[in-house]
XYZ file of C-alpha atoms in Angstrom:
523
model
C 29.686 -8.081 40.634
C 28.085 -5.877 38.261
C 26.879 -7.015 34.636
C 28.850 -3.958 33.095
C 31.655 -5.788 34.916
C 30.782 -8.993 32.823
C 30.399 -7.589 29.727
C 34.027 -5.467 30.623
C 35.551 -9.328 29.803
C 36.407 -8.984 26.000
C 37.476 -12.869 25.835
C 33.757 -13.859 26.161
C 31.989 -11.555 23.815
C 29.048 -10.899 25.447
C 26.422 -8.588 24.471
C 23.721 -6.892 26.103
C 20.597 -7.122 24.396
C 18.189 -5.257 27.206
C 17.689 -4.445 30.728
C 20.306 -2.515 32.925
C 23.691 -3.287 32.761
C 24.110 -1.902 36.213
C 22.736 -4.465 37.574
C 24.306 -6.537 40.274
C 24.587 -10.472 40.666
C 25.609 -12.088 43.725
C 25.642 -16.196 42.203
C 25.417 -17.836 39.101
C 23.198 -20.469 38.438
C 23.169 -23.008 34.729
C 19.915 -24.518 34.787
C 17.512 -25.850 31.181
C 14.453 -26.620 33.639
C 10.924 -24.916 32.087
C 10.439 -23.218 35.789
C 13.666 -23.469 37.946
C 11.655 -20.420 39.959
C 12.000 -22.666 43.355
C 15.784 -23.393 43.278
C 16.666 -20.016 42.905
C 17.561 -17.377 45.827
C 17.357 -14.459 43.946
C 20.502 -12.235 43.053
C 21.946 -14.730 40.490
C 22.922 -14.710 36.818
C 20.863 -17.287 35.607
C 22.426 -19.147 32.559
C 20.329 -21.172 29.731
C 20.892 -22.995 27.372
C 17.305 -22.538 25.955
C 16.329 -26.615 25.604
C 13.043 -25.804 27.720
C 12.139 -23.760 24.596
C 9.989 -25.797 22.341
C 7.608 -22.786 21.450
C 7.495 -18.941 21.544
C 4.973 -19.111 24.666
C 7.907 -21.005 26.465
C 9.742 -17.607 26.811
C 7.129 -15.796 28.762
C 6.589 -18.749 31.476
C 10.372 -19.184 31.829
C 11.134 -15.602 32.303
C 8.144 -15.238 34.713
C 9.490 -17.777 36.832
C 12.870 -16.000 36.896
C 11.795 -12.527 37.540
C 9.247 -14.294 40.557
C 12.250 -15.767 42.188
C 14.518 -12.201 41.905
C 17.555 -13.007 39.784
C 19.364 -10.017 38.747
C 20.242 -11.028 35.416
C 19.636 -13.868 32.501
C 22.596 -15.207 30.258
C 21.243 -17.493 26.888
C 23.398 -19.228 25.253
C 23.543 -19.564 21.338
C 24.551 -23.319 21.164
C 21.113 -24.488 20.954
C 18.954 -22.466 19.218
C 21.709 -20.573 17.352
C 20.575 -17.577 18.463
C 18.259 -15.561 21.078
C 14.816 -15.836 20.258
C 13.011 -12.593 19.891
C 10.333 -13.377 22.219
C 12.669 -14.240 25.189
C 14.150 -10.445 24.774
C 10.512 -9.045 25.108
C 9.658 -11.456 27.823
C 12.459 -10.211 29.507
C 12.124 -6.426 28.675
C 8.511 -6.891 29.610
C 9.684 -8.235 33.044
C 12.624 -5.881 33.465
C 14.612 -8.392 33.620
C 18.506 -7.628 32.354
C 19.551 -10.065 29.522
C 22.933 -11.037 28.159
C 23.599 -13.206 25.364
C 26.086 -15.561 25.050
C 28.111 -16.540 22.242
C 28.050 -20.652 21.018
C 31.818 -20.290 21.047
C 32.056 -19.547 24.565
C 30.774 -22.148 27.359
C 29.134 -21.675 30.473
C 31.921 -23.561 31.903
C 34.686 -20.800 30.591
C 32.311 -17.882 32.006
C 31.703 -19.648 35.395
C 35.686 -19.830 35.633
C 36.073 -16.233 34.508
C 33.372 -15.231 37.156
C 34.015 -17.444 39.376
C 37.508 -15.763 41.122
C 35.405 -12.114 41.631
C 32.454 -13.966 43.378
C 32.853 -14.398 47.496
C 34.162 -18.044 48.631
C 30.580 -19.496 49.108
C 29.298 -18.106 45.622
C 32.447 -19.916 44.375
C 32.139 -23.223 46.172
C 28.076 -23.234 45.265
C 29.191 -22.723 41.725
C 31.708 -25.149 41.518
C 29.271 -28.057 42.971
C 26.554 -27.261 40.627
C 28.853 -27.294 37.591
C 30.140 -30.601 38.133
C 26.644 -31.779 39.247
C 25.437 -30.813 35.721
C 27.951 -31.766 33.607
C 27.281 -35.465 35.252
C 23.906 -34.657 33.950
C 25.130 -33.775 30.678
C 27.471 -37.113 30.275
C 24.787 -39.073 30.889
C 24.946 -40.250 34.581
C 22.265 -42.871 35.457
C 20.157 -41.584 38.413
C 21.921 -43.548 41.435
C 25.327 -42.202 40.471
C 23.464 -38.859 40.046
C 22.088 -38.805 43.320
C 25.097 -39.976 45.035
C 27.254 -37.897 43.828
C 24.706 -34.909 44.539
C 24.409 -35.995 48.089
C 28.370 -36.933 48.337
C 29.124 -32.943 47.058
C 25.878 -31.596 49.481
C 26.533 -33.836 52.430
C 22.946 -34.973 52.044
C 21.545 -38.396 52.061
C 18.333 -39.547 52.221
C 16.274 -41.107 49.134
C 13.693 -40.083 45.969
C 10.125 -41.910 46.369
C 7.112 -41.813 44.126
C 3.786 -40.146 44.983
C 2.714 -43.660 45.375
C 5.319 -44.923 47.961
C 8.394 -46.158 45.475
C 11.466 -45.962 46.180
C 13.011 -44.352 42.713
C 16.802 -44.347 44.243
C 18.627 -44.034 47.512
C 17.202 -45.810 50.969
C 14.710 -44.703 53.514
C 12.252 -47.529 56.046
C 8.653 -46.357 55.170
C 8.374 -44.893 51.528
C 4.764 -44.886 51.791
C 4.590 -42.898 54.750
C 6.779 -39.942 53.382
C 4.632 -40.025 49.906
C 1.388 -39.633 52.121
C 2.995 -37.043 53.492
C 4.357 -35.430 50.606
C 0.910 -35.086 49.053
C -0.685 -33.838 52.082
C 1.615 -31.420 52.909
C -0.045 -28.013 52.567
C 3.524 -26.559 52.044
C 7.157 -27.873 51.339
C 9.346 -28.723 52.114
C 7.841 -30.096 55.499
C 9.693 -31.470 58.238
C 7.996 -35.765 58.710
C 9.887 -37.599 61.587
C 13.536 -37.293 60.759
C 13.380 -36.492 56.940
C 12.699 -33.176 55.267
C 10.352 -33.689 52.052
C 11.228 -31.548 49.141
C 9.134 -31.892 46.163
C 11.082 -32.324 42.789
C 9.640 -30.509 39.705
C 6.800 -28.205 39.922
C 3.982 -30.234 37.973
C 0.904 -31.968 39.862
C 1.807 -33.807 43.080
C 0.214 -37.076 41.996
C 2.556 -37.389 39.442
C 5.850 -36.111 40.887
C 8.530 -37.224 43.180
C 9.427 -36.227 46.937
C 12.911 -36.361 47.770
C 13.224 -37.147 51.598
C 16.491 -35.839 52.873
C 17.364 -37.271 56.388
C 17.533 -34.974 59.022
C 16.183 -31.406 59.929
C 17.270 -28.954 56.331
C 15.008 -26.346 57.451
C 17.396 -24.112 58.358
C 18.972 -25.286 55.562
C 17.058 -25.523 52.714
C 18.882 -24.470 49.757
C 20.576 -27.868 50.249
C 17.668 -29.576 49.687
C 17.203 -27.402 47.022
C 19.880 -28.210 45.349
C 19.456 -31.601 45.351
C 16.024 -31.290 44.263
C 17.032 -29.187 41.546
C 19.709 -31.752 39.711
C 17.507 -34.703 40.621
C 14.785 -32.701 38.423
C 16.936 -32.220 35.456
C 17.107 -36.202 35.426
C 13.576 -36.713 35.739
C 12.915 -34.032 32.887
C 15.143 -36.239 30.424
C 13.791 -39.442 31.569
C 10.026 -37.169 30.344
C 11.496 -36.534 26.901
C 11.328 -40.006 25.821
C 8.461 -41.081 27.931
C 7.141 -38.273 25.096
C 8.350 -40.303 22.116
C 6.740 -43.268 23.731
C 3.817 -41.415 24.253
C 3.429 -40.453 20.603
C 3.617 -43.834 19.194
C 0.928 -44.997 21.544
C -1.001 -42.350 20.388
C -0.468 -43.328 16.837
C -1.393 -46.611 17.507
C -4.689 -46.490 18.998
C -5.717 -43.654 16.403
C -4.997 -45.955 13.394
C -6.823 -49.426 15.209
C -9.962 -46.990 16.039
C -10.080 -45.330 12.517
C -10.028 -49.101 11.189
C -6.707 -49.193 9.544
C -5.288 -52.110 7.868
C -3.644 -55.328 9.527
C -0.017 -55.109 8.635
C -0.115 -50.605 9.959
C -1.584 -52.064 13.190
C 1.225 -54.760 13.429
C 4.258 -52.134 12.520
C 2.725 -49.798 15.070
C 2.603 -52.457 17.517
C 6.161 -53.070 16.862
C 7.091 -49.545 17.254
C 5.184 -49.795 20.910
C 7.903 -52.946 21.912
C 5.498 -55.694 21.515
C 5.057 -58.666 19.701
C 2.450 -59.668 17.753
C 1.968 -62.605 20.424
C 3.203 -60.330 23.123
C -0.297 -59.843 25.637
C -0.893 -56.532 26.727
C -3.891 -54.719 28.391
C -5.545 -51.439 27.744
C -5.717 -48.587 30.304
C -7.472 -45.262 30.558
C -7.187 -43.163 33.728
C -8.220 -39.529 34.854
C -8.317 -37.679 37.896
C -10.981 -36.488 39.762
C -10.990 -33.730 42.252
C -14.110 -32.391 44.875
C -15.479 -30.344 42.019
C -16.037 -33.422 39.615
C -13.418 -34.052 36.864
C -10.146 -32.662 37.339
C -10.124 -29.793 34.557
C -8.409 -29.935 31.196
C -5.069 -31.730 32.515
C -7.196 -34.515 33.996
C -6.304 -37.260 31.130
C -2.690 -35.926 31.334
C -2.389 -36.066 35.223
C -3.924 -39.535 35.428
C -1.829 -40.882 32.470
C 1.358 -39.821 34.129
C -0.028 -41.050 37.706
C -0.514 -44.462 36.500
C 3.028 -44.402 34.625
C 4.421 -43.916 37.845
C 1.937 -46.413 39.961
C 3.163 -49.051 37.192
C 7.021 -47.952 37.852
C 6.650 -46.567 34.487
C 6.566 -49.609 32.400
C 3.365 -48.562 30.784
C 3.529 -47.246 27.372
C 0.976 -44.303 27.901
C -0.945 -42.351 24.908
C -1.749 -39.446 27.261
C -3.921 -37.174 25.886
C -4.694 -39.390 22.741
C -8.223 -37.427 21.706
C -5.463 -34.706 19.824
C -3.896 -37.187 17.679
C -6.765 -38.531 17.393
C -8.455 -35.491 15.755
C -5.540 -34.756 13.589
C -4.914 -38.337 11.658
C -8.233 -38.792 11.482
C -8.408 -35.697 9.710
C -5.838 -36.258 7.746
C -6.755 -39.795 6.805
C -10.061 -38.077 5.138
C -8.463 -35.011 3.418
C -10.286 -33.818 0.371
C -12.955 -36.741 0.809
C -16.141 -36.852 2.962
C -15.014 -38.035 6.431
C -15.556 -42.093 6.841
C -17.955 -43.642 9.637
C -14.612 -45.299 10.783
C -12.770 -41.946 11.469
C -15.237 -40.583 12.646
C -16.212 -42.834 15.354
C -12.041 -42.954 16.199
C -12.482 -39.616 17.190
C -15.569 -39.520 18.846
C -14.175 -42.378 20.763
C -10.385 -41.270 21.855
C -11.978 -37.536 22.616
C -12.821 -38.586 26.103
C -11.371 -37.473 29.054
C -9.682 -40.417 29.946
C -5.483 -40.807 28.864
C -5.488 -44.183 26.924
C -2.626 -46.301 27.004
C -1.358 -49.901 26.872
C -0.081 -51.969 29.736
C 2.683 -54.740 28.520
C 1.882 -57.458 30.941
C 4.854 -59.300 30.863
C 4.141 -62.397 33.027
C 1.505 -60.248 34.743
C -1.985 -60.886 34.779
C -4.909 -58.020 34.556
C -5.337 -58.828 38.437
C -1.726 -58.073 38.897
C -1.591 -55.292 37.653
C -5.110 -54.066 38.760
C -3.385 -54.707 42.266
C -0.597 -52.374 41.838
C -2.493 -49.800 40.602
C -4.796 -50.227 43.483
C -2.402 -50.249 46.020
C -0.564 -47.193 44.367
C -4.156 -45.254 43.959
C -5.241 -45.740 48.283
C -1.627 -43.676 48.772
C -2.441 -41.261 46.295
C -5.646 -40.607 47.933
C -3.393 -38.779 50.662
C -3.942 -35.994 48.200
C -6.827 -33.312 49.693
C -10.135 -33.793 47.136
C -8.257 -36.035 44.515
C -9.168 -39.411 43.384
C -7.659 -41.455 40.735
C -10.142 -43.290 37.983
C -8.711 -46.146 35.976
C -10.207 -49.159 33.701
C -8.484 -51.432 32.770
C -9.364 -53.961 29.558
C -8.814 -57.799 29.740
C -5.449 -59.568 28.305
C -5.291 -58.829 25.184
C -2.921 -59.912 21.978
C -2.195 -58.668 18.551
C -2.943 -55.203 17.184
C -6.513 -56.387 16.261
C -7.866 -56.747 19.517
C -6.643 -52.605 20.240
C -10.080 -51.020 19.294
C -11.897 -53.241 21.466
C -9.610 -52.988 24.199
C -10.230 -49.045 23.889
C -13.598 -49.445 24.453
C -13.908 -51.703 26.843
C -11.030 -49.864 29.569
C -12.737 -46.610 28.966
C -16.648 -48.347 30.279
C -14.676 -49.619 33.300
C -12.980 -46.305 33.840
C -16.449 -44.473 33.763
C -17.797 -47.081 36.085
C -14.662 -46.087 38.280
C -15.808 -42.855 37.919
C -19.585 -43.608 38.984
C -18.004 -44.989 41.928
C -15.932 -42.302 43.173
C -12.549 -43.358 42.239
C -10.477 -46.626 42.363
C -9.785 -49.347 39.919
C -11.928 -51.254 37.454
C -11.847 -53.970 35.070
C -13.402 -55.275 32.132
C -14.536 -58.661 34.255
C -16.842 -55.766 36.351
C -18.262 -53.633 33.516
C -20.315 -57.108 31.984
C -22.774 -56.715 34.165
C -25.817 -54.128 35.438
C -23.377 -51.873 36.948
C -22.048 -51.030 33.490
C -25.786 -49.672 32.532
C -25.441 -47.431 35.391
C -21.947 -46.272 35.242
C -22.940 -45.228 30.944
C -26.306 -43.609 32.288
C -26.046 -40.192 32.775
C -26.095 -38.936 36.889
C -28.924 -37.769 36.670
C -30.920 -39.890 34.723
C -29.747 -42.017 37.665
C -30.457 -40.003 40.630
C -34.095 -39.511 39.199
C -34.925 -43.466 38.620
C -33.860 -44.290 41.925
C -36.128 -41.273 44.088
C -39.019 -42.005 42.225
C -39.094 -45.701 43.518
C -36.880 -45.476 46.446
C -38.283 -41.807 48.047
C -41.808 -43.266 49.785
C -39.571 -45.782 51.311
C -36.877 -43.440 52.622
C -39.403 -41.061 54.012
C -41.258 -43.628 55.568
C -37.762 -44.499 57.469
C -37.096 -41.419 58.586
C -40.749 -40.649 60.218
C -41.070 -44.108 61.763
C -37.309 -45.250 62.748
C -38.004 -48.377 60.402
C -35.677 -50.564 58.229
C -37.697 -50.710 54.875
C -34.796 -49.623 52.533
C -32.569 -52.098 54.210
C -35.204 -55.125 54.301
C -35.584 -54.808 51.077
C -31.985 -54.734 49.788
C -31.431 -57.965 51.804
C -34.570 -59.704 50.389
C -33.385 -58.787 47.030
C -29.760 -60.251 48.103
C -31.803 -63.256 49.227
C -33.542 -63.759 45.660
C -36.573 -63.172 47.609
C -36.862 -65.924 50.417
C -38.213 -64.662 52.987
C -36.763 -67.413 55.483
C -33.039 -66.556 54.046
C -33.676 -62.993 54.380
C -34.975 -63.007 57.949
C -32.447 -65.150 59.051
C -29.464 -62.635 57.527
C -31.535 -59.596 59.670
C -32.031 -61.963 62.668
C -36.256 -60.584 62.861
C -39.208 -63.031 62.482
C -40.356 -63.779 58.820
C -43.500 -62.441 59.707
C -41.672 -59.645 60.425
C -40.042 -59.753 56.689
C -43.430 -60.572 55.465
C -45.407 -57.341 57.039
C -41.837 -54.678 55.441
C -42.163 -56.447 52.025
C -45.965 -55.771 52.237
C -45.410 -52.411 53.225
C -42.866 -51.885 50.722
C -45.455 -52.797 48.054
C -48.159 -50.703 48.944
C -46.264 -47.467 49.677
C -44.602 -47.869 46.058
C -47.422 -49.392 44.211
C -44.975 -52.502 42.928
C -45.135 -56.481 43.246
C -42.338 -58.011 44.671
C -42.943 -61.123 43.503
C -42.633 -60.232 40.056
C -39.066 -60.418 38.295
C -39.726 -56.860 36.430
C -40.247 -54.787 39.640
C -37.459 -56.956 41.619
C -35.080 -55.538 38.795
C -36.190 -52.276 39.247
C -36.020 -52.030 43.165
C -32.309 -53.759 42.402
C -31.159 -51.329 39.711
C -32.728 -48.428 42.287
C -30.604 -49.420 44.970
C -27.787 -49.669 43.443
C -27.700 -46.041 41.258
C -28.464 -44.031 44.850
């Protein structure tokens, strides 16, 4: 069918606004997702009803993703907006891409039907599925009825799992397994034992979802597609209010680290879902990848990752460092900035996404388990590691700024390390003066007193380095010590000597034990 042929239907009023009317479609396809590029076939009238816009650089991504996948033609509906934004018809011209606008009064549901008759039988039957799959969607359909009515019209089963191994709906034996796989994947979707893994969404792996459709679809795939596709437009609403959520975290932890008054701190708290006496812990995660931090969208991608480690029962401020910037501006307008706001900014502008943890019956161990156990799947990813600190139990709106600060010293010490999980009951202690110091002033401390020793080592075969880590662990008995290596203590006695003369340091002084200690420790 042609789109002159469309716009030939005088009931729906449509108009062409640019791009070549000629232009043939072979499906139609109603999707609001930001980047629906992998659901589509090419060939299809695409229809919108613009809620992915929420800026004019929306338009140009959207479109992009269209004219990537090969759809013939884009219809955008009026409802919404109220009209066509200008800068979707130049994305579109720019792209060559034909677009028809559609009038509010006229549904997508009245132009499928009108369609629907001059389209071939499996156009018709795709179409029909996906418009009663959507307006589920649109009448609010919880995600199990979603996805079992989406499998029920498919003939698909199979179930949705977290990149950390959770089960979001539907049933499979090893969730773990199939996230590991999902994240390793170097394309999907990939064929693992007797599922096919298709990823939903198209943001960062570690913070998506895999849907694992039993049985062999790759012959098949635009079922899985399909699928993917409607179980996407439910995860996208469940992200709008994670958003609101978001922002009132965000709000919160600006106004306790620019110093603002007891009863503000209490209302936001409220605002957040939790009592006054209500205990809650502070979290602030990132992601690292081979190259060192994980870009720009490292805060935001560890933020979300811990949402879903926590089964999303954290109240995340992702990204807080922007809010923080703008009420503290704000808060000093016309005036000279105050030491307060100042230090909430210089404190939230880290790359680290700040949150708060309700805890619920949970302890910090409790939850510091989950996240662990969630983190060792997500390592599955090639070259990414997830960094997260976590505060101690905390209560009352008060205790926020201090919570703040102490989640985001055990999130650099997570960092120090590599990855993993830290909190606040490791960071009181010498490993927090290494994590804060920077690398280098690390790497530099611990050559100059360690390098004689390692080079010694090396040349002779000998176990200096090690001898004197263990007489350190010892507190310096040389019977302990000798007895842990299973050598002589004169043999203990003649290293330590060594040790001591090749460095220039006495071991039996506390200042130099500290040193060797703190040496060992920042290699």
């Amino acid at each position: 069918m042609r789109i002159s042929d469309l716009l030939a239907l005088g009931e729906l009023r449509l108009r062409l606004l640019t791009g070549d009317p000629a232009r043939e479609f072979t499906g139609v396809h109603i999707t609001d997702l930001p980047d629906p590029g992998r659901y589509l076939s090419g060939g299809e009238l695409v229809l919108t009803g613009m809620m992915w816009r929420t800026s004019p650089g929306d338009a140009a991504r959207f479109v992009a993703a269209l004219a990537e996948a090969g759809v013939a033609a884009l219809g955008a509906g009026q409802a919404w907006l109220g009209h066509v934004p200008e800068d979707l018809v130049e994305a579109c011209a720019a792209a060559g891409l034909t677009l028809v606008e559609v009038p509010t009064e006229v549904s997508f549901r009245t132009l499928a039907e009108l369609v629907v008759p001059r389209l071939s039988g499996d156009a018709r039957d795709a179409l029909g599925r996906h418009r009663r799959l959507l307006t589920a969607v649109s009448e609010g359909a919880a995600l199990p009825e979603l996805f079992a009515l989406t499998a029920a019209e498919l003939g698909v089963t199979g179930a949705v799992v977290s990149a950390s191994g959770r089960v979001i709906v539907g049933s499979v034996e090893d969730p773990v397994r199939l996230a590991r796989a999902y994240l390793s994947a170097s394309r999907l979707p990939c064929l693992v034992g007797e599922h096919t893994i298709f990823g939903v969404g198209r943001g960062h792996r570690a913070a998506g979802w895999a849907l694992a459709c039993d049985g062999d679809l790759l012959d098949r795939p635009d079922l899985g597609y399909e699928l993917a596709a409607c179980i996407a437009v439910e995860h996208s609403r469940m992200e709008e209010g994670r958003r609101v959520e978001r922002r009132l975290a965000e709000q919160l932890v600006t106004a306790a680290l620019a110093e603002a008054g007891p009863a503000e701190l209490d209302a936001r708290l409220r605002t957040c879902g939790l009592d006054a006496a209500e205990p809650y812990a502070i979290v602030n995660a990132t992601v690292l990848t081979e190259g060192g931090p994980g870009g720009p969208d490292a805060a935001t991608l560890g933020g979300q990752a811990v949402e879903e480690l926590l089964d999303r029962e954290i109240v995340a401020a992702v990204r807080a460092e922007g809010a923080a910037r703008t009420e503290g501006a704000a808060r000093t307008e016309g005036a000279a900035r105050t030491d307060s706001a100042a230090r909430a900014e210089d404190t939230v502008r880290s790359d680290g996404a700040v949150g708060l943890v309700p805890l619920r019956g949970s302890t910090v161990s409790d939850v510091a388990e989950r996240l662990s156990a969630g983190a060792e799947v997500l390592s599955a990813l090639p070259g990414t590691r997830i960094c997260v600190g976590l505060s101690g139990a905390l209560t009352g709106a008060a205790a926020v700024k201090g919570g703040v600060e102490e989640a985001g010293h055990a999130r650099r010490l997570a960092q120090a390390r590599g990855g993993g999980v830290v909190t606040s009951d490791e960071i009181y202690t010498h490993a927090l003066l290494l994590a804060t110091a920077p690398g280098d002033v690390r790497r530099s401390f611990a050559d100059r007193l360690l390098t004689p020793l390692l080079d010694y080592d090396r040349r002779h075969q000998s176990e200096l380095v090690r001898t004197l880590g263990t007489f350190l662990d010892c507190a310096g008995s040389w019977n302990a010590c000798a007895e842990r290596m299973h050598v002589h203590v004169n043999t203990v006695r003649y290293r330590i000597r060594r040790v001591e003369e090749l460095t220039g340091r006495d071991l039996s002084t506390m200042t130099d034990r500290v040193d060797f200690f703190l040496a060992l420790r920042a290699r």
